Every structure is written in structure tokens, then in C-alpha cells.
PDB file of C-alpha atoms in Angstrom:
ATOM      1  CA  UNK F   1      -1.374  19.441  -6.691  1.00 82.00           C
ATOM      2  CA  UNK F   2      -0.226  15.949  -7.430  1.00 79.00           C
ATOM      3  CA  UNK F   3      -2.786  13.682  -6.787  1.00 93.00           C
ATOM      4  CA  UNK F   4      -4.585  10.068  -7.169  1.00 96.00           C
ATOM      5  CA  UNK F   5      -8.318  11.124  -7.015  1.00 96.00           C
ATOM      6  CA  UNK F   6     -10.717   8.025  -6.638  1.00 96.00           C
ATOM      7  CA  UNK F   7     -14.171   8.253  -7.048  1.00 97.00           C
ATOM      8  CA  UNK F   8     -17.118   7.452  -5.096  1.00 97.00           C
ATOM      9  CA  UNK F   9     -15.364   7.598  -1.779  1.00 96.00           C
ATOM     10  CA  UNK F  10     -18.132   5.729  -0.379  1.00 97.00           C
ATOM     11  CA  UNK F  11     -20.896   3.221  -2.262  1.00 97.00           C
ATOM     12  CA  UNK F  12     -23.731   0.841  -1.137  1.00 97.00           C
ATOM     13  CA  UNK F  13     -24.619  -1.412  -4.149  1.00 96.00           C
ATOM     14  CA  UNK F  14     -26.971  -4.894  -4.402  1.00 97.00           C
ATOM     15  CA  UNK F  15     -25.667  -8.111  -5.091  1.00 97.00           C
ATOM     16  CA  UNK F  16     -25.390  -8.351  -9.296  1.00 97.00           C
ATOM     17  CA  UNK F  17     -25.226  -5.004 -10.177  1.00 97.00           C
ATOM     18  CA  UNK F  18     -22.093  -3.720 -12.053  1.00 97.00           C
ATOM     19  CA  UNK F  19     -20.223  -0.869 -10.787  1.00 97.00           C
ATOM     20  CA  UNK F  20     -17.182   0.718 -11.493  1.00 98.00           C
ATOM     21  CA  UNK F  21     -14.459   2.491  -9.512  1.00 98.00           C
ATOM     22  CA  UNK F  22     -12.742   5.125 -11.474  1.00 98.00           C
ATOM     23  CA  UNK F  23      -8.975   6.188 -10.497  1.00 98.00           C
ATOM     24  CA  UNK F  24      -7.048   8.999 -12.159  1.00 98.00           C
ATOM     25  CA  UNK F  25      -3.484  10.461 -11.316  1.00 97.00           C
ATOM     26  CA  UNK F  26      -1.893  13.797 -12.858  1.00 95.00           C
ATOM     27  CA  UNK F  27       1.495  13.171 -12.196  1.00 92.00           C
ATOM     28  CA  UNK F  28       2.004  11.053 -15.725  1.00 92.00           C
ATOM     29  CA  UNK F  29       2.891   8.084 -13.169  1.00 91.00           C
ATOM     30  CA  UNK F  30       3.794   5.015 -15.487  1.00 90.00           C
ATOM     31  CA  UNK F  31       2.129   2.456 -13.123  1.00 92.00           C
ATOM     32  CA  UNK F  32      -0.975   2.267 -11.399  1.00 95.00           C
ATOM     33  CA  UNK F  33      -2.558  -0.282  -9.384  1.00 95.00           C
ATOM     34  CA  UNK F  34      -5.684  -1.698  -7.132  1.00 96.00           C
ATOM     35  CA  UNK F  35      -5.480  -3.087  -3.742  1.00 95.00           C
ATOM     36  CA  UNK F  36      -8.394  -4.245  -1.427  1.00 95.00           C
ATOM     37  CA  UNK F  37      -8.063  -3.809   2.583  1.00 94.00           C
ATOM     38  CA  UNK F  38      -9.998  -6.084   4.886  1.00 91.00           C
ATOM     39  CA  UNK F  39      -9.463  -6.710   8.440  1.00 85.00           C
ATOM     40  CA  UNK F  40      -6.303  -9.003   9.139  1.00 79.00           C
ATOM     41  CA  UNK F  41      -5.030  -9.190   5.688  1.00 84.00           C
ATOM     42  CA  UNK F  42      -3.265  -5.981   5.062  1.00 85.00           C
ATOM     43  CA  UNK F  43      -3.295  -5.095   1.532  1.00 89.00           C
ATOM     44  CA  UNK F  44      -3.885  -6.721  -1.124  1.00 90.00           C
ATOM     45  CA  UNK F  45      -3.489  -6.101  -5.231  1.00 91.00           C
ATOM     46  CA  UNK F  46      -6.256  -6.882  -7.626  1.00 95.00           C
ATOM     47  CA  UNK F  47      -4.914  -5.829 -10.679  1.00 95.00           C
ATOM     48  CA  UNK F  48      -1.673  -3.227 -12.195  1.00 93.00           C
ATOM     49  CA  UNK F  49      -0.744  -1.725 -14.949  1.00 94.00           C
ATOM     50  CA  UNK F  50       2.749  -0.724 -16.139  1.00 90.00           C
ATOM     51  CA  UNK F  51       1.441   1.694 -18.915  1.00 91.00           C
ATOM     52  CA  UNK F  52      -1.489   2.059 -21.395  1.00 93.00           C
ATOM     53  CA  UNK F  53      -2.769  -1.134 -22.357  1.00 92.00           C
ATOM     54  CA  UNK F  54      -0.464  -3.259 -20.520  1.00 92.00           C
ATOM     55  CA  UNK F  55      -2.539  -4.845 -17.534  1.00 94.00           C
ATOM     56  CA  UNK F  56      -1.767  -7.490 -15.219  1.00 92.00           C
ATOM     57  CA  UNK F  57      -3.585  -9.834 -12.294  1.00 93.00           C
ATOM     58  CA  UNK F  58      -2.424  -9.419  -8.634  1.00 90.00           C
ATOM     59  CA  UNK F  59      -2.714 -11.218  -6.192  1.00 88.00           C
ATOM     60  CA  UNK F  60      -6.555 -11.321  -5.535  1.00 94.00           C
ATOM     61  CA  UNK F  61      -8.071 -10.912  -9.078  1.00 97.00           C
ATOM     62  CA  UNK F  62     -11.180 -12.913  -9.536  1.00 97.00           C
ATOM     63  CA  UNK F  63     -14.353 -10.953  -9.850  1.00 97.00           C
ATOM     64  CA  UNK F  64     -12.667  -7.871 -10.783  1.00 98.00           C
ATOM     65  CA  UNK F  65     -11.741  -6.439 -14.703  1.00 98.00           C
ATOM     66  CA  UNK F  66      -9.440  -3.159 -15.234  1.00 97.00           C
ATOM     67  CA  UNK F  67      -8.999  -0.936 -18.470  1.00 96.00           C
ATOM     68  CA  UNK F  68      -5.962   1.129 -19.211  1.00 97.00           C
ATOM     69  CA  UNK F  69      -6.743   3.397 -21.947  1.00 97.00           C
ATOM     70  CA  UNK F  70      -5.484   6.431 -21.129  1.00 96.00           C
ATOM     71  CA  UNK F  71      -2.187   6.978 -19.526  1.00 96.00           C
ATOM     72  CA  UNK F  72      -4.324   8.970 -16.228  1.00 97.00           C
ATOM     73  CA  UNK F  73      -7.356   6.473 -16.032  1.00 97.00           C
ATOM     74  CA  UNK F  74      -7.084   3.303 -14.399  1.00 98.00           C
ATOM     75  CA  UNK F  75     -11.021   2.089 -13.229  1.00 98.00           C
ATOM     76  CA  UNK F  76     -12.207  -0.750 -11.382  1.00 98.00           C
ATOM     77  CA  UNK F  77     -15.216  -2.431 -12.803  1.00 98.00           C
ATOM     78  CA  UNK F  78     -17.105  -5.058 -10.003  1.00 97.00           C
ATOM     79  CA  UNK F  79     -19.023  -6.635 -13.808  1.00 96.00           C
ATOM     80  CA  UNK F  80     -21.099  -8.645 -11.018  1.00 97.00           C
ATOM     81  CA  UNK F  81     -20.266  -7.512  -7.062  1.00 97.00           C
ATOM     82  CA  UNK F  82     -21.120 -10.162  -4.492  1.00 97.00           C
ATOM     83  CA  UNK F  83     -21.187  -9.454  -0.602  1.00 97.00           C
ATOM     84  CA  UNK F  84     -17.399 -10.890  -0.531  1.00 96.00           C
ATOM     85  CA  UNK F  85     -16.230  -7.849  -2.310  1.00 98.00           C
ATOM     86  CA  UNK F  86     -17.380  -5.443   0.795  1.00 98.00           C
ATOM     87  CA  UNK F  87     -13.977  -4.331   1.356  1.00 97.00           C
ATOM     88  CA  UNK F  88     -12.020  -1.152   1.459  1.00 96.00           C
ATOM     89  CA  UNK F  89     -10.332   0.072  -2.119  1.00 97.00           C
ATOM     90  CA  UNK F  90      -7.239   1.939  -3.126  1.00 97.00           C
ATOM     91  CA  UNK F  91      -5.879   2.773  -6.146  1.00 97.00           C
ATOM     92  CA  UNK F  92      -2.473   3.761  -6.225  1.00 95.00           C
ATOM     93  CA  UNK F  93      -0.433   5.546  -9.305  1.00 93.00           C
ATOM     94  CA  UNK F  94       3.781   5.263  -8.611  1.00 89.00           C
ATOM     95  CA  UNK F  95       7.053   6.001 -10.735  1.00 84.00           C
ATOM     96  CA  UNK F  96      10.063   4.720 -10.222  1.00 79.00           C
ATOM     97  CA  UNK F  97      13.553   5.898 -10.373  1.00 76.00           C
ATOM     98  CA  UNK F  98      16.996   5.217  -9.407  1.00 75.00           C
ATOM     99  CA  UNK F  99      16.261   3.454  -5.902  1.00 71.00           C
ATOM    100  CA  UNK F 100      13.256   5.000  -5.147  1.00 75.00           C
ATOM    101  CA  UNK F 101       9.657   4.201  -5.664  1.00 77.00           C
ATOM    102  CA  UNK F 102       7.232   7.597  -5.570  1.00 81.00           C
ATOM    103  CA  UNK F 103       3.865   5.576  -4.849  1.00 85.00           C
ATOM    104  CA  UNK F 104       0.845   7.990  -4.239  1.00 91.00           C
ATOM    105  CA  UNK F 105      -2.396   6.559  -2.792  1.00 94.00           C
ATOM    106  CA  UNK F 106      -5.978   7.608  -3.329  1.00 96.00           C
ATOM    107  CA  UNK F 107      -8.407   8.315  -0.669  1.00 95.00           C
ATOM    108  CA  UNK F 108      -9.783   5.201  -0.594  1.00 96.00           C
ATOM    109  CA  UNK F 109     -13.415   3.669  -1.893  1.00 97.00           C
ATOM    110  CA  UNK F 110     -15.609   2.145   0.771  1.00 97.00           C
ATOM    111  CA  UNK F 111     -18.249  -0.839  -0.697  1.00 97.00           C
ATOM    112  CA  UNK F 112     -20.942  -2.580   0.623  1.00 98.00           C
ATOM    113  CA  UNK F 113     -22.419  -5.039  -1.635  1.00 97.00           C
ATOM    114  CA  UNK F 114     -25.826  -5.883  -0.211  1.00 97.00           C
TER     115      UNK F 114
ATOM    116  CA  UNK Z   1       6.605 -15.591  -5.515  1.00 66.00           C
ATOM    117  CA  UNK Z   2       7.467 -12.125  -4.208  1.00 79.00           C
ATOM    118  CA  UNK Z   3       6.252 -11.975  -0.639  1.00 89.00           C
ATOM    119  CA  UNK Z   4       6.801  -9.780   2.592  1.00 94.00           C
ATOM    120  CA  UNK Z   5       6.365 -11.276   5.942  1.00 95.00           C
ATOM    121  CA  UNK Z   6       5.802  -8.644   8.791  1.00 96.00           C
ATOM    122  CA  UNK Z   7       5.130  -8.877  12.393  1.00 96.00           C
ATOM    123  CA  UNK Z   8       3.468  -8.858  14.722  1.00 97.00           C
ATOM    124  CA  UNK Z   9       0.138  -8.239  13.817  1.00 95.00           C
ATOM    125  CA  UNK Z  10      -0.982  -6.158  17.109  1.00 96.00           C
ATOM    126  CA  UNK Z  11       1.668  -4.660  19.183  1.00 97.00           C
ATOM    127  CA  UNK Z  12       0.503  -2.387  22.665  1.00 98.00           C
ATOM    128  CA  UNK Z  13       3.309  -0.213  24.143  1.00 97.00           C
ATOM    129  CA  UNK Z  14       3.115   2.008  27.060  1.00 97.00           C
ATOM    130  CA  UNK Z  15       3.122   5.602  26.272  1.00 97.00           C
ATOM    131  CA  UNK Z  16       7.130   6.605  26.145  1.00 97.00           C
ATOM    132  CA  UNK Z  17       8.453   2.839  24.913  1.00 97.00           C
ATOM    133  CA  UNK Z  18       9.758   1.664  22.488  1.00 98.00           C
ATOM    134  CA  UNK Z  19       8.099  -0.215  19.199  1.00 98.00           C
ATOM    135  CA  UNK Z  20       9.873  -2.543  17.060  1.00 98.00           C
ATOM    136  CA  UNK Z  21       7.915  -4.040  14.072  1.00 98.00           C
ATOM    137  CA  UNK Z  22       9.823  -6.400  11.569  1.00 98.00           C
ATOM    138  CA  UNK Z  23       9.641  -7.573   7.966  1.00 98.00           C
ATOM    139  CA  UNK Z  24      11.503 -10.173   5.875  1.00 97.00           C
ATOM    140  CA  UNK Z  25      11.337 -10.152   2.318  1.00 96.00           C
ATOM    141  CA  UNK Z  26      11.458 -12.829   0.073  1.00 94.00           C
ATOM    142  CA  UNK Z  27      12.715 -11.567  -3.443  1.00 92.00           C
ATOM    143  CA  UNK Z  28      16.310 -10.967  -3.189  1.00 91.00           C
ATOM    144  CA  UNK Z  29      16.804  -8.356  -5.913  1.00 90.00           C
ATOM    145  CA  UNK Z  30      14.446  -5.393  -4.090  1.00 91.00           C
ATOM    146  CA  UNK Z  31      16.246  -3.047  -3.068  1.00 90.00           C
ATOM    147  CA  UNK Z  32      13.921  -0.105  -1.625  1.00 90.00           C
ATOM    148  CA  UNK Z  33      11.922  -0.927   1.077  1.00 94.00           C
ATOM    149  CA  UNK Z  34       9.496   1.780   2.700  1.00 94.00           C
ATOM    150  CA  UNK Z  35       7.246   2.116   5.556  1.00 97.00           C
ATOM    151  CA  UNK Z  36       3.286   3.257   5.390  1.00 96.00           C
ATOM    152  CA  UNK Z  37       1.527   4.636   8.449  1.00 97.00           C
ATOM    153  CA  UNK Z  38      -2.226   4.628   8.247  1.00 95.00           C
ATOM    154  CA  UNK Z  39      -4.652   6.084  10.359  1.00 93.00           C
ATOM    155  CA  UNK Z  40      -8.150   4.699  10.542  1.00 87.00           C
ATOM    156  CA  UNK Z  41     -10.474   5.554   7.823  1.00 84.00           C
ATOM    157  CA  UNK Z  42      -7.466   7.272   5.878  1.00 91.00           C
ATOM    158  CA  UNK Z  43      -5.092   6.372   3.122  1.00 94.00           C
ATOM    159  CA  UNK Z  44      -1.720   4.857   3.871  1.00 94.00           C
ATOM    160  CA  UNK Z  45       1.281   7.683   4.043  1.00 94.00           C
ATOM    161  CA  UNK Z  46       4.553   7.115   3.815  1.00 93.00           C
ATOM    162  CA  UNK Z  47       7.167   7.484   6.664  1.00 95.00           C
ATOM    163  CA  UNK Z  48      10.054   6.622   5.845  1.00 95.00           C
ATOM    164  CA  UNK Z  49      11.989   4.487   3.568  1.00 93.00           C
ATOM    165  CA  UNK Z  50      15.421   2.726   3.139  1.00 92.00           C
ATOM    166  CA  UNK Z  51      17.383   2.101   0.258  1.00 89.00           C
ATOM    167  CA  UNK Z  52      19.454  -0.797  -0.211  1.00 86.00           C
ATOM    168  CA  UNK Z  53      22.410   0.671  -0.164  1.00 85.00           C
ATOM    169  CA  UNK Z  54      22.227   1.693   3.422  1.00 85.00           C
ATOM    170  CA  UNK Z  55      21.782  -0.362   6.439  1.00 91.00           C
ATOM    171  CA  UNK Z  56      20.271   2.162   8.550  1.00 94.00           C
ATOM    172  CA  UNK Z  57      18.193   5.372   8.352  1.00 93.00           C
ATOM    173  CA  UNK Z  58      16.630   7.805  11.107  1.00 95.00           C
ATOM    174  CA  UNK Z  59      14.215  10.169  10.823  1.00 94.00           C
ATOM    175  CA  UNK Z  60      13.451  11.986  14.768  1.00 95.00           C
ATOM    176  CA  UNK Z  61      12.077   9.438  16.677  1.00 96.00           C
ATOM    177  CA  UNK Z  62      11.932   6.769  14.085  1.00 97.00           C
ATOM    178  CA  UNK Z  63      14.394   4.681  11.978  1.00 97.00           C
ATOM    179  CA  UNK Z  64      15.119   1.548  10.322  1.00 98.00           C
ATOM    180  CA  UNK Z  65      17.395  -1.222   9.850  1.00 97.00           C
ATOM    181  CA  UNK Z  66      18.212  -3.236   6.577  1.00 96.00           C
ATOM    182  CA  UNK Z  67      19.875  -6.510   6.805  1.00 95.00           C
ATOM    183  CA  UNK Z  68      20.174  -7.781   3.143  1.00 93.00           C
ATOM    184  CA  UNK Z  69      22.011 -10.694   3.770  1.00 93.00           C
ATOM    185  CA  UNK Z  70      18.814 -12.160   6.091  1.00 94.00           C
ATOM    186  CA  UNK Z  71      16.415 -10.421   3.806  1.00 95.00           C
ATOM    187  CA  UNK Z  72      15.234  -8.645   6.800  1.00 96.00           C
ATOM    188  CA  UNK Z  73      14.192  -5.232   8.168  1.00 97.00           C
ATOM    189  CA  UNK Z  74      12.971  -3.023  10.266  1.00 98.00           C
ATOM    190  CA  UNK Z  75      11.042  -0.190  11.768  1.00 98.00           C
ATOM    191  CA  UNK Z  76      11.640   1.587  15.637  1.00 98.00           C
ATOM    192  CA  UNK Z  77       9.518   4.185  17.309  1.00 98.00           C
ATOM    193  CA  UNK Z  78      11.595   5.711  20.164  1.00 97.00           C
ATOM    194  CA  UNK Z  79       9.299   7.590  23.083  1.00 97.00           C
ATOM    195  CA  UNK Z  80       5.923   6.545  21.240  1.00 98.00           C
ATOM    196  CA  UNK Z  81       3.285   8.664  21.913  1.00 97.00           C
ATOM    197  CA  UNK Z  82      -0.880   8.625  21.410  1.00 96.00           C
ATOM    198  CA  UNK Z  83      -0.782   9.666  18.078  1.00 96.00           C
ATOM    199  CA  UNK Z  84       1.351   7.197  16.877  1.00 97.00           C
ATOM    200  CA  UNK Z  85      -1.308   4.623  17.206  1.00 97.00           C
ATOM    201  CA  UNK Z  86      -2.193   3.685  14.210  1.00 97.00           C
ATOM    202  CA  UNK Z  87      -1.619   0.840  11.713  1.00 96.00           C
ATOM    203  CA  UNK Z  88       2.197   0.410   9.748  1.00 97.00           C
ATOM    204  CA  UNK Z  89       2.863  -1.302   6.824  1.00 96.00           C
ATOM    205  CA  UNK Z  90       5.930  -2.125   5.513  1.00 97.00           C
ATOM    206  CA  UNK Z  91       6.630  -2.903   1.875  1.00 94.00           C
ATOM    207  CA  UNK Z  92       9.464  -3.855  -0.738  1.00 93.00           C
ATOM    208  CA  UNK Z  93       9.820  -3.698  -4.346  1.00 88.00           C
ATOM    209  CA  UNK Z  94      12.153  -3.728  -7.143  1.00 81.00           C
ATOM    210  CA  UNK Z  95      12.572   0.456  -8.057  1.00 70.00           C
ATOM    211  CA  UNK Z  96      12.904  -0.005 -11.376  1.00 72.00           C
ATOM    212  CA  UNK Z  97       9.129  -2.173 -11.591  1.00 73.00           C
ATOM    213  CA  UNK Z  98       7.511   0.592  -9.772  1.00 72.00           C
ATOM    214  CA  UNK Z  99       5.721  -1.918  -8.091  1.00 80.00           C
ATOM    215  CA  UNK Z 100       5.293  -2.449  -4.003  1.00 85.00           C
ATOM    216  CA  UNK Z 101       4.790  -5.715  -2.465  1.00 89.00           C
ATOM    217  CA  UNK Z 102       2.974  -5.121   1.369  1.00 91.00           C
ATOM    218  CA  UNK Z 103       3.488  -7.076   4.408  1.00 93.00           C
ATOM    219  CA  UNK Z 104      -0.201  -8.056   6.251  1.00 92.00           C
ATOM    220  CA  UNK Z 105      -0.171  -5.028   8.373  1.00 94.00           C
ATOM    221  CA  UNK Z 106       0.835  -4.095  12.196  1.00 96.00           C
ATOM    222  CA  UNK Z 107      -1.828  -2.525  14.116  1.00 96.00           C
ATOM    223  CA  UNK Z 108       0.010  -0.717  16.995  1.00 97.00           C
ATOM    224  CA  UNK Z 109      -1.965   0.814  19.911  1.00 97.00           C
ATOM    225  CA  UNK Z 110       0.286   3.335  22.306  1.00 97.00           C
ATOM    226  CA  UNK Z 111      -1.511   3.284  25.664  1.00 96.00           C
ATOM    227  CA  UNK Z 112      -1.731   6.524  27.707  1.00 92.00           C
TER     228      UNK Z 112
END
């Protein structure tokens, strides 16, 4: 089944304490990107990558570092989370072609930073 | 930069009405444009989508509209029901960047 499988779904953390969000797709999906969700402000990207080792900031980057090693793998690392990073997460893998974007969503990661 | 516009934020229909939620775009070279529904606690699905190449699309009870020359479109739910409450996003990107750019959201609530 083609999938974007995030991991934890859900995650209670203390101020200062790195954590990291992994992502990985099997559908050999070139790009693959963050967003955060909060109340009001719809989605928002953090970071995307168009393929291994090529990363890039979005919209809402500060606080937040991404890796790209592996064509699959895309995590989110929070080096030092603060309580303005309690937000909703989803990392999304997509492929393009012709006029038409295949975007695939994961089931979302849920932090509190305490 | 590349941004997407979309409104209203909150929109409350009457169980069998009609909902009209709109979007303008500001990059002038994307030409797919798709709609996300997402229910609370859940991931954002898609719904439908529009290529620019076509002004209009439908889909049952929903459809939508692509004006390129105002860098505009948008979505319509025809006899809305219960379970269409939920909150839409629409989005627009450039197919061959594989990369979406999301209005803020419209959270639509379909009253009994």
C-alpha cells in the first residue's frame, strides 16, 4: 500500500529536549516536505526536499533542521523544542507529472512541548 | 512570493445549501490547483482538483471553477449535508516542482 508513515503520532516532550519526527514514503516520491497546522493559519511548510540531499526552508523554518539521506527518509529534528512549537505536523511525500501533482499526506504528529 | 489567498475562513450553511469557498493565486505559471478536505484530528484528503487547461470540473455534488486570467478559483458544494462539515483547503502549484502552496484554510460547518 502506498503510503507516508510518520512516526510518533502523538508526543509530550519538555522544553530543551531534542526530538525528532521521522517520515518515510514507499512510493519513490521525488519530493517530500513538512508543514505545521495551528488554529487559524492553515498550513504551513517548514522545510522540502526535491531529492536526496537537496533541502530547502519554507515558509516557517526557524527552530527546525531536516536530513535527506535516503531517497524514503525525510525526519524532523526539534534540536531544542520550545512551547511555540506545540502544533500539529505533517509530512507529505508528492511526484509530479504532466499537470498533476500526486501529494500523499501522513497521519499527522501531535506535540506538546511542556 | 508564491501565495494563495482563500476565503472565508468560517462559512455555516443550512443543511441542503449551497457552499462556495474561493481562492486566488498569486504565481501566474501554476497550473494545477486541487482541493483538500480534512476532518478533525485526520490528515488532509484530496477532493478534487483542476487542471489549467480546463475552466471547470464536477465531481457529484461538487465542482470547481478556474479563472486564469483573475488568478482565481473555486470550490461548490451543491445540497451540503452533515458530513461535509469539515475543514477545505485549497492549494496551487507548479506540476512540474511537485510542490503545493495552501491557502489558510475554510472551516465549514453544515447545520442540521
Amino acid at each position: 500500500e502506498a503510503q507516508v508513515t510518520q512516526n510518533p503520532r502523538y508526543l509530550i516532550t519538555v522544553t530543551g529536549k531534542k526530538l525528532t519526527v521521522t517520515c518515510s514514503q514507499n512510493m519513490n516520491h521525488e519530493y517530500m516536505s513538512w508543514y505545521r497546522q495551528d488554529p487559524g493559519l492553515g498550513l504551513r511548510q517548514i522545510y522540502y526536499s526535491m531529492n536526496v540531499e537537496v533541502t530547502d526552508k519554507g515558509d516557517v523554518p526557524e527552530g527546525y533542521k531536516v536530513s535527506r539521506k535516503e531517497k524514503r527518509n525525510f525526519p524532523l529534528i526539534l534540536e531544542s523544542p520550545s512551547p511555540n512549537q506545540t502544533s500539529l505536523y505533517f509530512c507529505a511525500s508528492s511526484f509530479a507529472r504532466d499537470l498533476y501533482v500526486d501529494y500523499t499526506f501522513g497521519s499527522g504528529t501531535r506535540l506538546t512541548v511542556v | 512570493g508564491e501565495n494563495v489567498e482563500q476565503h472565508p475562513s468560517t462559512l455555516s450553511v443550512q443543511e441542503g445549501d449551497s457552499a462556495v469557498i474561493k481562492c486566488t493565486y498569486s504565481d501566474s505559471a501554476s497550473n494545477y490547483f486541487p482541493w483538500y478536505k480534512q476532518e478533525l484530528g485526520k490528515r488532509p484528503q484530496l477532493i478534487i482538483d483542476i487542471r489549467s487547461n480546463v475552466g471547470e470540473k464536477k465531481d457529484q455534488r461538487i465542482a470547481v471553477t478556474l479563472n486564469k486570467t483573475a488568478k482565481h478559483f473555486s470550490l461548490h458544494i451543491t445540497e451540503t449535508q452533515p458530513e461535509d462539515s469539515a475543514v477545505y483547503f485549497c492549494a496551487a502549484s507548479r506540476s512540474n516542482t511537485g510542490k503545493l502552496i495552501f491557502g489558510q484554510g475554510t472551516t465549514l460547518q453544515v447545520k442540521p
